[in-house]
Tab-separated table of C-alpha atoms in Angstrom:
chain	number	residue	atom	x	y	z
A	1	MET	CA	88.361	103.294	87.210
A	2	GLU	CA	85.127	102.581	85.422
A	3	LYS	CA	85.030	102.759	81.670
A	4	GLY	CA	82.789	105.456	80.302
A	5	LYS	CA	81.255	106.059	76.901
A	6	GLY	CA	82.870	107.765	73.976
A	7	GLU	CA	86.469	106.629	74.554
A	8	GLU	CA	87.885	108.888	71.878
A	9	SER	CA	85.866	111.956	72.766
A	10	ILE	CA	86.158	114.385	75.649
A	11	GLY	CA	82.758	115.915	75.140
A	12	ILE	CA	80.974	115.921	78.466
A	13	ALA	CA	77.251	116.241	78.935
A	14	GLU	CA	75.951	118.581	81.599
A	15	GLY	CA	75.250	116.710	84.805
A	16	SER	CA	77.873	114.030	84.168
A	17	THR	CA	79.400	112.540	87.312
A	18	ARG	CA	82.946	111.381	88.011
A	19	GLN	CA	81.931	107.742	88.020
A	20	ASN	CA	80.791	107.528	84.384
A	21	LEU	CA	83.686	109.374	82.736
A	22	THR	CA	86.728	108.088	80.886
A	23	PHE	CA	90.187	109.063	82.112
A	24	LYS	CA	90.603	111.995	79.706
A	25	GLU	CA	87.088	113.164	80.463
A	26	TRP	CA	87.838	113.092	84.173
A	27	LEU	CA	90.676	115.611	83.813
A	28	GLU	CA	88.400	118.010	81.953
A	29	TRP	CA	85.538	117.286	84.370
A	30	GLY	CA	87.664	118.373	87.320
A	31	ARG	CA	88.514	121.596	85.548
A	32	ARG	CA	84.890	122.379	84.766
A	33	GLN	CA	83.854	121.607	88.338
A	34	LYS	CA	86.339	124.198	89.522
A	35	MET	CA	84.949	126.717	87.025
A	36	ARG	CA	81.398	126.120	88.263
A	37	GLU	CA	82.570	126.722	91.841
A	38	ASN	CA	84.335	129.965	90.866
A	39	PRO	CA	82.750	131.296	87.653
A	40	GLU	CA	84.241	134.757	88.222
A	41	ARG	CA	87.745	133.267	87.928
A	42	GLN	CA	87.186	131.528	84.615
A	43	GLY	CA	88.377	134.513	82.599
A	44	ASP	CA	91.459	134.904	84.800
A	45	LEU	CA	92.430	131.261	84.402
A	46	GLU	CA	91.894	131.279	80.662
A	47	ALA	CA	94.005	134.426	80.378
A	48	LYS	CA	96.721	132.755	82.407
A	49	GLU	CA	96.695	129.772	80.055
A	50	LYS	CA	97.188	132.095	77.072
A	51	SER	CA	99.854	134.275	78.680
A	52	SER	CA	101.830	131.355	80.179
A	53	PRO	CA	102.002	128.660	77.521
A	54	PRO	CA	103.170	125.319	78.888
A	55	SER	CA	106.653	124.035	78.195
A	56	LYS	CA	107.131	121.226	75.733
A	57	GLY	CA	105.188	118.130	76.723
A	58	GLU	CA	102.981	119.716	79.366
A	59	LEU	CA	99.224	119.363	79.376
A	60	PRO	CA	97.952	122.899	78.582
A	61	VAL	CA	94.775	122.896	80.656
A	62	ILE	CA	96.081	121.198	83.781
A	63	SER	CA	99.566	122.680	84.013
A	64	ALA	CA	98.418	126.265	83.401
A	65	ALA	CA	97.329	127.026	86.953
A	66	ARG	CA	98.040	125.191	90.179
A	67	GLU	CA	94.769	126.479	91.596
A	68	GLU	CA	92.845	124.078	89.410
A	69	LEU	CA	94.419	121.157	91.227
A	70	ARG	CA	92.515	122.139	94.338
A	71	GLY	CA	89.264	121.548	92.493
A	72	LEU	CA	90.474	118.159	91.350
A	73	ARG	CA	91.584	117.256	94.858
A	74	ASN	CA	88.161	118.153	96.185
A	75	ALA	CA	86.537	115.956	93.552
A	76	SER	CA	88.919	113.136	94.476
A	77	ALA	CA	88.163	113.524	98.171
A	78	GLN	CA	84.434	113.287	97.494
A	79	LEU	CA	85.011	110.095	95.498
A	80	ILE	CA	86.941	108.453	98.339
A	81	LEU	CA	84.380	109.708	100.882
A	82	THR	CA	81.735	107.914	98.831
A	83	LEU	CA	83.469	104.736	97.711
A	84	THR	CA	85.562	103.558	100.674
A	85	PRO	CA	82.816	103.368	103.332
A	86	LYS	CA	80.256	102.005	100.881
A	87	ASP	CA	82.629	99.239	99.830
A	88	LEU	CA	83.393	98.408	103.449
A	89	GLN	CA	79.705	98.346	104.294
A	90	ASN	CA	79.082	96.041	101.330
A	91	MET	CA	81.793	93.757	102.713
A	92	GLY	CA	80.044	93.679	106.084
A	93	ALA	CA	82.942	95.405	107.845
A	94	LYS	CA	82.322	96.639	111.364
A	95	ASN	CA	85.865	96.880	112.778
A	96	VAL	CA	88.450	98.155	110.295
A	97	CYS	CA	92.238	98.407	110.468
A	98	LEU	CA	93.597	101.458	108.642
A	99	MET	CA	97.316	101.082	107.895
A	100	THR	CA	99.728	103.805	106.805
A	101	ASP	CA	103.100	105.298	107.751
A	102	LYS	CA	103.886	108.253	110.009
A	103	ASN	CA	104.624	110.636	107.145
A	104	LEU	CA	101.423	109.887	105.256
A	105	SER	CA	99.317	109.936	108.405
A	106	GLN	CA	99.595	113.724	108.331
A	107	LEU	CA	98.761	114.093	104.631
A	108	PRO	CA	95.401	114.458	102.805
A	109	PRO	CA	95.034	110.884	101.465
A	110	VAL	CA	94.884	109.400	104.966
A	111	LYS	CA	92.871	112.234	106.441
A	112	VAL	CA	90.261	111.876	103.704
A	113	VAL	CA	89.871	108.160	104.383
A	114	MET	CA	89.625	108.719	108.134
A	115	ASP	CA	86.994	111.413	107.621
A	116	SER	CA	84.997	109.085	105.401
A	117	LEU	CA	85.024	106.300	107.979
A	118	VAL	CA	83.991	108.665	110.789
A	119	LYS	CA	81.265	110.261	108.693
A	120	ASN	CA	79.764	106.870	107.900
A	121	GLY	CA	79.979	105.512	111.423
A	122	ILE	CA	82.513	102.752	110.674
A	123	SER	CA	84.628	101.761	113.663
A	124	PHE	CA	88.370	101.688	112.921
A	125	GLN	CA	91.829	101.740	114.455
A	126	VAL	CA	94.892	103.336	112.860
A	127	TYR	CA	98.258	101.629	112.607
A	128	ASP	CA	100.773	104.223	111.390
A	129	ASN	CA	104.023	102.480	112.289
A	130	VAL	CA	104.685	101.038	108.831
A	131	ARG	CA	108.398	101.121	108.017
A	132	VAL	CA	109.527	102.391	104.627
A	133	GLU	CA	111.218	99.283	103.183
A	134	PRO	CA	109.733	96.875	105.776
A	135	THR	CA	111.676	94.295	107.753
A	136	ASP	CA	110.597	91.027	109.324
A	137	ALA	CA	110.495	92.901	112.649
A	138	SER	CA	108.255	95.664	111.303
A	139	PHE	CA	105.989	93.066	109.670
A	140	MET	CA	105.649	91.232	112.970
A	141	ASP	CA	104.837	94.450	114.832
A	142	ALA	CA	101.957	95.079	112.407
A	143	ILE	CA	100.884	91.443	112.657
A	144	ASP	CA	100.690	91.703	116.467
A	145	PHE	CA	98.549	94.826	116.120
A	146	ALA	CA	96.222	93.044	113.686
A	147	LYS	CA	95.883	89.980	115.889
A	148	LYS	CA	94.970	92.064	118.949
A	149	GLY	CA	92.479	94.165	116.994
A	150	VAL	CA	90.452	91.222	115.642
A	151	PHE	CA	89.622	93.220	112.524
A	152	ASP	CA	87.128	92.152	109.893
A	153	ALA	CA	88.563	94.344	107.109
A	154	TYR	CA	91.687	96.322	106.249
A	155	VAL	CA	92.402	99.562	104.410
A	156	ALA	CA	95.979	100.294	103.325
A	157	VAL	CA	96.771	103.886	102.360
A	158	GLY	CA	100.320	104.351	101.140
A	159	GLY	CA	103.013	102.982	98.898
A	160	GLY	CA	104.216	99.436	98.477
A	161	SER	CA	105.621	99.285	102.011
A	162	THR	CA	102.213	100.026	103.509
A	163	MET	CA	100.265	97.728	101.197
A	164	ASP	CA	102.723	94.851	101.680
A	165	THR	CA	102.704	95.288	105.462
A	166	CYS	CA	98.917	95.240	105.441
A	167	LYS	CA	98.847	92.070	103.325
A	168	ALA	CA	101.139	90.333	105.805
A	169	ALA	CA	99.104	91.529	108.803
A	170	ASN	CA	95.903	90.266	107.208
A	171	LEU	CA	97.489	86.903	106.379
A	172	TYR	CA	98.917	86.083	109.785
A	173	ALA	CA	95.975	87.507	111.738
A	174	SER	CA	93.760	85.227	109.644
A	175	SER	CA	96.080	82.279	110.333
A	176	PRO	CA	97.109	82.966	113.951
A	177	LYS	CA	98.696	79.574	114.609
A	178	SER	CA	101.151	79.887	111.721
A	179	GLU	CA	104.819	80.608	112.326
A	180	PHE	CA	106.221	83.661	110.516
A	181	LEU	CA	108.450	81.650	108.175
A	182	ASP	CA	105.626	79.286	107.180
A	183	TYR	CA	104.511	81.494	104.286
A	184	VAL	CA	107.837	83.180	103.501
A	185	ASN	CA	109.284	82.195	100.134
A	186	ALA	CA	111.630	79.211	100.034
A	187	PRO	CA	114.509	78.666	100.565
A	188	ILE	CA	114.522	81.314	103.323
A	189	GLY	CA	111.069	80.286	104.549
A	190	LYS	CA	108.900	77.205	104.094
A	191	GLY	CA	106.826	78.636	101.262
A	192	LYS	CA	103.634	76.910	102.378
A	193	PRO	CA	100.490	77.521	100.297
A	194	VAL	CA	97.865	79.729	101.929
A	195	SER	CA	94.701	77.795	102.700
A	196	GLU	CA	93.076	80.083	105.300
A	197	PRO	CA	90.452	82.606	104.111
A	198	LEU	CA	91.605	86.214	104.557
A	199	LYS	CA	89.632	89.338	105.423
A	200	PRO	CA	88.794	91.955	102.753
A	201	LEU	CA	91.578	94.460	102.044
A	202	ILE	CA	91.144	97.756	100.207
A	203	ALA	CA	94.417	99.171	98.878
A	204	ILE	CA	94.715	102.889	98.102
A	205	PRO	CA	98.157	103.508	96.548
A	206	THR	CA	99.787	106.898	97.060
A	207	THR	CA	102.883	106.171	94.972
A	208	SER	CA	103.290	105.010	91.383
A	209	GLY	CA	105.741	102.144	91.470
A	210	THR	CA	105.068	98.858	93.173
A	211	GLY	CA	101.643	98.097	91.730
A	212	SER	CA	101.097	96.304	95.026
A	213	GLU	CA	97.377	97.024	94.855
A	214	THR	CA	97.230	94.428	92.045
A	215	THR	CA	99.609	91.723	93.284
A	216	GLY	CA	99.767	88.811	95.684
A	217	VAL	CA	103.274	89.689	96.863
A	218	ALA	CA	104.583	91.249	100.097
A	219	ILE	CA	108.301	92.099	100.231
A	220	PHE	CA	110.448	92.708	103.311
A	221	ASP	CA	114.068	92.728	104.547
A	222	TYR	CA	114.956	89.560	106.437
A	223	GLU	CA	117.392	91.128	108.860
A	224	HIS	CA	119.030	87.901	110.030
A	225	LEU	CA	120.421	87.264	106.531
A	226	LYS	CA	120.443	90.907	105.408
A	227	VAL	CA	118.484	90.118	102.248
A	228	LYS	CA	115.075	90.923	100.892
A	229	THR	CA	112.565	88.155	100.502
A	230	GLY	CA	108.798	88.001	100.653
A	231	ILE	CA	105.508	86.177	100.624
A	232	ALA	CA	103.908	85.303	97.304
A	233	SER	CA	100.366	83.995	97.088
A	234	ARG	CA	97.250	84.896	95.158
A	235	ALA	CA	95.408	84.674	98.485
A	236	ILE	CA	96.931	87.931	99.762
A	237	LYS	CA	95.928	90.070	96.778
A	238	PRO	CA	93.851	93.088	97.829
A	239	THR	CA	90.122	92.692	97.377
A	240	LEU	CA	89.896	96.140	95.820
A	241	GLY	CA	92.301	98.836	94.677
A	242	LEU	CA	91.273	102.495	94.496
A	243	VAL	CA	93.753	103.970	92.013
A	244	ASP	CA	93.487	107.749	92.214
A	245	PRO	CA	96.391	109.765	90.765
A	246	LEU	CA	95.582	112.795	92.894
A	247	HIS	CA	96.996	110.859	95.846
A	248	THR	CA	100.436	111.048	94.194
A	249	LEU	CA	100.700	114.842	94.008
A	250	HIS	CA	102.525	115.021	97.349
A	251	MET	CA	105.476	112.996	96.000
A	252	PRO	CA	108.816	114.816	95.580
A	253	GLY	CA	110.570	114.442	92.237
A	254	GLN	CA	113.156	111.869	93.328
A	255	VAL	CA	110.476	109.670	94.860
A	256	VAL	CA	108.528	109.868	91.601
A	257	ALA	CA	111.666	108.868	89.700
A	258	ASN	CA	112.510	105.880	91.886
A	259	CYS	CA	108.918	104.660	91.835
A	260	GLY	CA	108.934	105.017	88.056
A	261	PHE	CA	112.100	102.920	87.800
A	262	ASP	CA	110.249	100.122	89.565
A	263	VAL	CA	107.481	100.346	86.959
A	264	LEU	CA	110.095	100.397	84.193
A	265	CYS	CA	111.771	97.222	85.441
A	266	HIS	CA	108.491	95.476	86.216
A	267	ALA	CA	107.525	95.964	82.586
A	268	LEU	CA	110.918	95.077	81.115
A	269	GLU	CA	111.486	92.012	83.282
A	270	SER	CA	108.011	90.548	82.903
A	271	TYR	CA	108.121	91.005	79.110
A	272	THR	CA	111.561	89.379	78.812
A	273	ALA	CA	110.967	86.647	81.422
A	274	LEU	CA	111.190	82.970	80.618
A	275	PRO	CA	108.011	82.062	78.677
A	276	TYR	CA	105.310	80.331	80.708
A	277	HIS	CA	105.511	77.122	78.670
A	278	MET	CA	109.234	76.777	79.454
A	279	ARG	CA	108.857	77.121	83.229
A	280	SER	CA	109.483	73.961	85.234
A	281	PRO	CA	108.828	71.894	87.204
A	282	CYS	CA	105.063	71.873	87.017
A	283	PRO	CA	103.458	71.501	90.456
A	284	SER	CA	101.604	68.308	91.243
A	285	ASN	CA	98.737	70.269	92.799
A	286	PRO	CA	97.278	73.571	91.542
A	287	ILE	CA	97.481	75.063	95.050
A	288	SER	CA	101.265	74.913	94.703
A	289	ARG	CA	101.289	76.777	91.405
A	290	PRO	CA	103.606	79.791	91.783
A	291	ALA	CA	102.239	83.304	91.565
A	292	TYR	CA	104.754	84.061	88.822
A	293	GLN	CA	104.078	82.059	85.661
A	294	GLY	CA	106.620	83.461	83.197
A	295	SER	CA	105.935	85.759	80.260
A	296	ASN	CA	102.616	85.029	78.588
A	297	PRO	CA	100.356	86.662	75.990
A	298	ILE	CA	98.058	88.295	78.547
A	299	SER	CA	100.782	89.767	80.764
A	300	ASP	CA	102.601	90.949	77.638
A	301	ILE	CA	99.744	93.327	76.820
A	302	TRP	CA	99.881	95.007	80.224
A	303	SER	CA	103.684	95.134	80.374
A	304	VAL	CA	104.167	96.661	76.931
A	305	GLN	CA	101.511	99.299	77.536
A	306	ALA	CA	103.087	100.173	80.889
A	307	LEU	CA	106.456	100.540	79.162
A	308	ARG	CA	104.993	102.873	76.543
A	309	ILE	CA	103.526	105.066	79.278
A	310	VAL	CA	106.837	105.171	81.163
A	311	ALA	CA	108.673	106.189	77.997
A	312	LYS	CA	106.238	109.028	77.379
A	313	TYR	CA	105.464	110.328	80.853
A	314	LEU	CA	108.075	109.467	83.506
A	315	LYS	CA	110.444	112.351	82.794
A	316	ARG	CA	107.546	114.785	82.732
A	317	ALA	CA	106.162	113.446	86.009
A	318	VAL	CA	109.560	113.877	87.695
A	319	ARG	CA	110.288	117.354	86.382
A	320	ASN	CA	106.912	119.026	86.845
A	321	PRO	CA	104.839	118.232	89.952
A	322	ASP	CA	101.874	120.109	88.449
A	323	ASP	CA	101.781	117.933	85.331
A	324	LEU	CA	98.704	115.988	86.324
A	325	GLU	CA	98.490	114.195	82.989
A	326	ALA	CA	101.969	112.742	83.517
A	327	ARG	CA	101.409	111.866	87.176
A	328	SER	CA	98.055	110.285	86.307
A	329	ASN	CA	99.467	108.166	83.519
A	330	MET	CA	102.339	106.976	85.690
A	331	HIS	CA	99.799	105.904	88.304
A	332	LEU	CA	98.030	103.890	85.629
A	333	ALA	CA	101.351	102.465	84.403
A	334	SER	CA	102.107	101.258	87.916
A	335	ALA	CA	98.833	99.324	88.037
A	336	PHE	CA	99.266	98.041	84.467
A	337	ALA	CA	102.785	96.782	85.170
A	338	GLY	CA	101.541	95.280	88.447
A	339	ILE	CA	98.999	93.194	86.567
A	340	GLY	CA	101.701	92.221	84.075
A	341	PHE	CA	104.444	91.164	86.463
A	342	GLY	CA	101.957	89.961	89.076
A	343	ASN	CA	101.212	87.097	86.684
A	344	ALA	CA	104.412	86.789	84.643
A	345	GLY	CA	106.985	87.630	87.298
A	346	VAL	CA	110.241	89.548	87.355
A	347	HIS	CA	113.787	88.219	87.170
A	348	LEU	CA	117.390	89.369	87.591
A	349	CYS	CA	117.027	93.102	88.229
A	350	HIS	CA	114.729	92.369	91.134
A	351	GLY	CA	116.618	89.302	92.345
A	352	MET	CA	119.861	91.302	92.467
A	353	SER	CA	118.169	94.340	94.001
A	354	TYR	CA	117.292	92.593	97.241
A	355	PRO	CA	120.849	92.394	98.619
A	356	ILE	CA	121.556	95.891	97.255
A	357	SER	CA	118.803	97.201	99.524
A	358	GLY	CA	119.429	94.756	102.351
A	359	LEU	CA	123.183	95.415	102.671
A	360	VAL	CA	122.915	99.208	102.519
A	361	LYS	CA	125.633	100.961	104.515
A	362	THR	CA	125.164	104.697	104.988
A	363	TYR	CA	123.371	105.786	101.807
A	364	LYS	CA	120.233	107.882	102.322
A	365	ALA	CA	118.275	108.762	99.217
A	366	LYS	CA	117.247	112.323	98.552
A	367	ASP	CA	113.614	113.279	99.295
A	368	TYR	CA	112.992	110.329	101.673
A	369	ASN	CA	112.090	111.302	105.230
A	370	VAL	CA	113.456	108.250	107.075
A	371	ASP	CA	115.680	107.717	110.109
A	372	HIS	CA	117.727	104.857	108.651
A	373	PRO	CA	120.037	104.256	105.665
A	374	LEU	CA	117.911	103.546	102.610
A	375	VAL	CA	118.383	102.522	99.000
A	376	PRO	CA	114.867	102.936	97.565
A	377	HIS	CA	113.585	99.786	95.921
A	378	GLY	CA	113.215	101.307	92.456
A	379	LEU	CA	116.779	102.622	92.528
A	380	SER	CA	118.185	99.279	93.700
A	381	VAL	CA	116.395	97.589	90.812
A	382	VAL	CA	117.303	99.943	87.986
A	383	LEU	CA	121.029	100.296	88.715
A	384	THR	CA	121.715	96.790	87.390
A	385	SER	CA	119.343	97.016	84.421
A	386	PRO	CA	121.906	97.881	81.683
A	387	ALA	CA	124.127	94.955	82.687
A	388	VAL	CA	121.204	92.568	83.176
A	389	PHE	CA	119.576	93.167	79.800
A	390	THR	CA	122.900	92.987	77.999
A	391	PHE	CA	123.221	89.538	79.586
A	392	THR	CA	119.661	88.281	78.985
A	393	ALA	CA	119.307	89.570	75.413
A	394	LYS	CA	121.091	86.511	74.056
A	395	MET	CA	117.767	84.804	74.656
A	396	PHE	CA	114.771	86.334	72.866
A	397	PRO	CA	116.719	89.297	71.414
A	398	GLU	CA	113.660	90.409	69.438
A	399	ARG	CA	111.845	91.308	72.652
A	400	HIS	CA	114.830	93.209	73.982
A	401	LEU	CA	115.108	95.172	70.744
A	402	GLU	CA	111.392	95.926	70.787
A	403	THR	CA	111.628	97.382	74.284
A	404	ALA	CA	114.634	99.504	73.265
A	405	GLU	CA	112.560	100.964	70.433
A	406	ILE	CA	109.670	101.718	72.796
A	407	LEU	CA	112.098	103.588	75.040
A	408	GLY	CA	113.254	105.737	72.149
A	409	ALA	CA	116.072	103.910	70.379
A	410	ASP	CA	116.307	104.063	66.597
A	411	THR	CA	116.492	100.357	65.773
A	412	ARG	CA	115.908	100.518	62.013
A	413	THR	CA	119.445	99.441	61.149
A	414	THR	CA	120.258	97.538	64.339
A	415	LYS	CA	121.410	93.944	64.012
A	416	ILE	CA	119.482	91.490	66.141
A	417	GLN	CA	122.674	90.336	67.888
A	418	ASP	CA	123.163	93.907	69.132
A	419	ALA	CA	119.818	94.005	70.947
A	420	GLY	CA	121.402	93.803	74.406
A	421	PRO	CA	123.917	96.641	74.032
A	422	VAL	CA	121.322	98.829	72.313
A	423	LEU	CA	118.805	98.351	75.135
A	424	ALA	CA	121.544	98.916	77.728
A	425	ASP	CA	122.649	102.176	76.096
A	426	THR	CA	119.035	103.315	75.848
A	427	LEU	CA	118.567	102.666	79.547
A	428	ARG	CA	121.781	104.486	80.444
A	429	LYS	CA	120.652	107.556	78.549
A	430	PHE	CA	117.227	107.388	80.192
A	431	LEU	CA	118.797	107.181	83.655
A	432	PHE	CA	121.382	109.871	82.950
A	433	ASP	CA	118.619	112.268	81.877
A	434	LEU	CA	116.987	111.729	85.274
A	435	ASN	CA	120.206	112.270	87.268
A	436	VAL	CA	120.427	108.715	88.573
A	437	ASP	CA	123.440	107.838	90.734
A	438	ASP	CA	126.383	106.550	88.688
A	439	GLY	CA	126.111	102.882	89.560
A	440	LEU	CA	126.520	100.831	92.720
A	441	ALA	CA	129.764	102.590	93.611
A	442	ALA	CA	127.863	105.855	93.959
A	443	ILE	CA	125.612	104.393	96.658
A	444	GLY	CA	128.462	102.964	98.727
A	445	TYR	CA	129.429	99.605	97.234
A	446	SER	CA	132.800	98.437	95.927
A	447	LYS	CA	134.197	95.320	94.289
A	448	ALA	CA	134.937	93.983	97.763
A	449	ASP	CA	131.173	93.781	98.380
A	450	ILE	CA	130.439	91.626	95.335
A	451	PRO	CA	130.722	88.225	97.109
A	452	ALA	CA	128.160	89.362	99.703
A	453	LEU	CA	125.874	90.747	96.985
A	454	VAL	CA	126.048	87.439	95.097
A	455	LYS	CA	125.375	85.495	98.296
A	456	GLY	CA	122.307	87.638	98.889
A	457	THR	CA	121.037	86.991	95.349
A	458	LEU	CA	121.345	83.195	95.395
A	459	PRO	CA	118.303	82.610	97.670
A	460	GLN	CA	116.096	84.644	95.306
A	461	GLU	CA	115.337	81.622	93.117
A	462	ARG	CA	111.660	82.499	92.990
A	463	VAL	CA	112.548	85.323	90.592
A	464	THR	CA	116.035	84.576	89.278
A	465	LYS	CA	114.834	81.293	87.781
A	466	LEU	CA	112.475	83.320	85.595
A	467	ALA	CA	115.395	84.978	83.825
A	468	PRO	CA	115.436	83.839	80.198
A	469	ARG	CA	119.104	82.891	80.555
A	470	PRO	CA	120.441	80.760	83.435
A	471	GLN	CA	123.149	82.373	85.522
A	472	SER	CA	126.045	81.032	87.562
A	473	GLU	CA	127.671	82.659	90.579
A	474	GLU	CA	130.390	83.880	88.219
A	475	ASP	CA	127.752	85.448	85.977
A	476	LEU	CA	126.198	87.250	88.932
A	477	SER	CA	129.607	88.507	90.029
A	478	ALA	CA	130.237	89.883	86.550
A	479	LEU	CA	126.823	91.595	86.496
A	480	PHE	CA	127.421	93.299	89.837
A	481	GLU	CA	130.889	94.399	88.702
A	482	ALA	CA	129.475	95.803	85.457
A	483	SER	CA	126.916	97.742	87.505
A	484	MET	CA	129.453	99.504	89.714
A	485	LYS	CA	129.555	102.360	87.221
A	486	LEU	CA	126.838	103.204	84.688
A	487	TYR	CA	128.100	106.072	82.582
């Protein structure tokens, strides 16, 4: 999003265009565009705003009438119609791979992109077989498609699963002689540095969680070991991300919630991660420098701001699908947190989440249209958060207490040694208010599963080593046990 003039003002000059407006101005711009298209309805809409005042926390102008969203969607579509093909043309693209999943392939975000490519005469092929929560098999299917297509650019339209699948397809199509495990994170894969140049990739996120449009990470389930792992390299970062909150309006409430939990934990984990100057060992060659550097002053700025947005807007975004201000801010928070953790890293919540997702039994999350058992990534991450931050707060308790305050805790009389329990209780209340399942037991796990969950966490050293406090197998067992029940 380009920065406009007059950051604190929402005064808009006649003839202003979408491209030179600030975020707040854009919301008002969309409304005025709709009024210009239908001037006879202006009085009706204004009367509706007066007669139907918004509930507490809603944005008055946007939430007053759903009809106005159509005007905003049209403005968004025109922006994508303009930007995507122009960017591809500037990149010299002549044969484009458009990746998405089967659900999204029938929805406006994908149709708008396809229309824009057709209208501008750009040749493309669609791959819509992306799996929600990808596996090594689904990655390899997309990789085969990319290799056969000999594409010179990629466009990913979807959530983290789509963007990560597209990153992997781009990587291995650009390095066709590489074995699949060559670039997969050690110790599961070889963790080789990426030296091959990749093709341009434009990422258009349609969810507000992974921040994958900003990161050099691609996550998947490694089915042989029943754990999540991934590929981490700056080389696979998208060339460009088009972050448009209107692409998130199709998301059901529970999907919004689970995506938001991913943002929440990205921000919390990156801010409380081991500081960059304490990370070791240092690589002998810069090409071997890990993508995740530990908490640092620059990532801190992005992570804290993302956390503030989550605290203010996530509940609103879940409860009211017409609250465009909330949905828009959560989309920004996702990108902000992506920049934060994409450089600092995450730690135990994510490391422990991978076997929680990978060992799923029969649980199928509400509002997800899939044909397989599924623990959504954001849910698998957040269920351990109270236990994890109780554990890690013994190191850098000031940061843990600060995040508790951001999330709404009254910390004026709190003792610093109580930072962990205070943050944990704050998180429990936050999750309870959003009707989150009552711990791992509620999604099908029992104490008998803890050894397997610990075994699945141990290979996740890339992230678990960034926890501010080292952990033993016994510690991990205790954390999983404490996460069986939340409330």
